[in-house]
C-alpha positions as YAML, in Angstrom:
chain: A
units: angstrom
residues:
- id: 1
  name: UNK
  ca: [24.32, -14.96, -6.21]
- id: 2
  name: UNK
  ca: [22.38, -13.01, -3.62]
- id: 3
  name: UNK
  ca: [18.83, -11.91, -4.48]
- id: 4
  name: UNK
  ca: [18.01, -8.30, -3.73]
- id: 5
  name: UNK
  ca: [14.43, -7.62, -2.63]
- id: 6
  name: UNK
  ca: [13.37, -4.05, -3.32]
- id: 7
  name: UNK
  ca: [11.43, -1.70, -1.06]
- id: 8
  name: UNK
  ca: [8.71, 0.14, -2.99]
- id: 9
  name: UNK
  ca: [7.20, 3.40, -1.76]
- id: 10
  name: UNK
  ca: [3.94, 4.92, -3.04]
- id: 11
  name: UNK
  ca: [2.95, 8.38, -1.87]
- id: 12
  name: UNK
  ca: [-0.82, 8.89, -2.02]
- id: 13
  name: UNK
  ca: [-1.29, 6.32, -4.76]
- id: 14
  name: UNK
  ca: [-5.09, 6.33, -4.56]
- id: 15
  name: UNK
  ca: [-5.28, 10.05, -5.33]
- id: 16
  name: UNK
  ca: [-3.22, 9.58, -8.49]
- id: 17
  name: UNK
  ca: [-4.77, 6.36, -9.83]
- id: 18
  name: UNK
  ca: [-8.36, 5.28, -10.35]
- id: 19
  name: UNK
  ca: [-9.59, 2.05, -8.69]
- id: 20
  name: UNK
  ca: [-8.91, -0.10, -11.74]
- id: 21
  name: UNK
  ca: [-5.30, 1.04, -12.06]
- id: 22
  name: UNK
  ca: [-4.74, 0.86, -8.30]
- id: 23
  name: UNK
  ca: [-5.97, -2.75, -8.34]
- id: 24
  name: UNK
  ca: [-3.67, -3.49, -11.28]
- id: 25
  name: UNK
  ca: [-0.64, -2.07, -9.45]
- id: 26
  name: UNK
  ca: [-1.51, -4.03, -6.28]
- id: 27
  name: UNK
  ca: [-1.84, -7.23, -8.30]
- id: 28
  name: UNK
  ca: [1.61, -6.66, -9.79]
- id: 29
  name: UNK
  ca: [3.06, -5.94, -6.36]
- id: 30
  name: UNK
  ca: [1.57, -9.15, -4.99]
- id: 31
  name: UNK
  ca: [3.73, -11.07, -7.47]
- id: 32
  name: UNK
  ca: [6.85, -9.18, -6.41]
- id: 33
  name: UNK
  ca: [9.02, -10.38, -3.56]
- id: 34
  name: UNK
  ca: [9.25, -6.89, -2.14]
- id: 35
  name: UNK
  ca: [8.30, -4.73, 0.79]
- id: 36
  name: UNK
  ca: [5.68, -2.08, -0.02]
- id: 37
  name: UNK
  ca: [4.82, 1.16, 1.76]
- id: 38
  name: UNK
  ca: [1.68, 3.01, 0.65]
- id: 39
  name: UNK
  ca: [0.75, 6.38, 2.10]
- id: 40
  name: UNK
  ca: [-2.61, 8.06, 1.74]
- id: 41
  name: UNK
  ca: [-4.39, 11.09, 3.09]
- id: 42
  name: UNK
  ca: [-7.86, 9.61, 2.67]
- id: 43
  name: UNK
  ca: [-8.18, 6.08, 4.06]
- id: 44
  name: UNK
  ca: [-11.74, 5.82, 2.72]
- id: 45
  name: UNK
  ca: [-10.21, 5.58, -0.76]
- id: 46
  name: UNK
  ca: [-8.59, 2.32, 0.34]
- id: 47
  name: UNK
  ca: [-11.96, 0.87, 1.39]
- id: 48
  name: UNK
  ca: [-12.88, 0.58, -2.30]
- id: 49
  name: UNK
  ca: [-9.89, -1.68, -2.93]
- id: 50
  name: UNK
  ca: [-9.66, -3.38, 0.48]
- id: 51
  name: UNK
  ca: [-10.11, -6.85, -1.02]
- id: 52
  name: UNK
  ca: [-7.09, -6.21, -3.25]
- id: 53
  name: UNK
  ca: [-5.02, -5.04, -0.29]
- id: 54
  name: UNK
  ca: [-5.16, -8.61, 1.04]
- id: 55
  name: UNK
  ca: [-2.99, -9.55, -1.93]
- id: 56
  name: UNK
  ca: [-0.18, -7.81, -0.07]
- id: 57
  name: UNK
  ca: [-0.69, -9.92, 3.05]
- id: 58
  name: UNK
  ca: [0.67, -9.98, 5.58]
- id: 59
  name: UNK
  ca: [0.15, -6.27, 5.97]
- id: 60
  name: UNK
  ca: [0.22, -3.78, 8.80]
- id: 61
  name: UNK
  ca: [-1.54, -0.43, 9.00]
- id: 62
  name: UNK
  ca: [-0.18, 2.64, 10.72]
- id: 63
  name: UNK
  ca: [-1.63, 6.09, 11.33]
- id: 64
  name: UNK
  ca: [0.68, 9.07, 11.67]
- id: 65
  name: UNK
  ca: [-0.86, 11.85, 13.74]
- id: 66
  name: UNK
  ca: [1.01, 14.89, 14.99]
- id: 67
  name: UNK
  ca: [4.35, 13.14, 14.45]
- id: 68
  name: UNK
  ca: [3.36, 9.97, 16.31]
- id: 69
  name: UNK
  ca: [3.15, 6.62, 14.53]
- id: 70
  name: UNK
  ca: [0.23, 4.54, 15.81]
- id: 71
  name: UNK
  ca: [-0.29, 0.92, 14.81]
- id: 72
  name: UNK
  ca: [-3.87, 0.28, 13.66]
...
């Protein structure tokens, strides 16, 4: 049987969840064999949970500005 690995999308997760719940979600995602996309308007909100973001390693950061996608 073939395993299906989901793609999970979060739109502005840090504006909807406090740091504790964001960390909890990231911890759960780290255990999942899945690809995760997280969007945010305020990247400073991610600085508070940056150590938890490493749970999703390897990760890549992109910045979308005026319709252009720039790798960070």
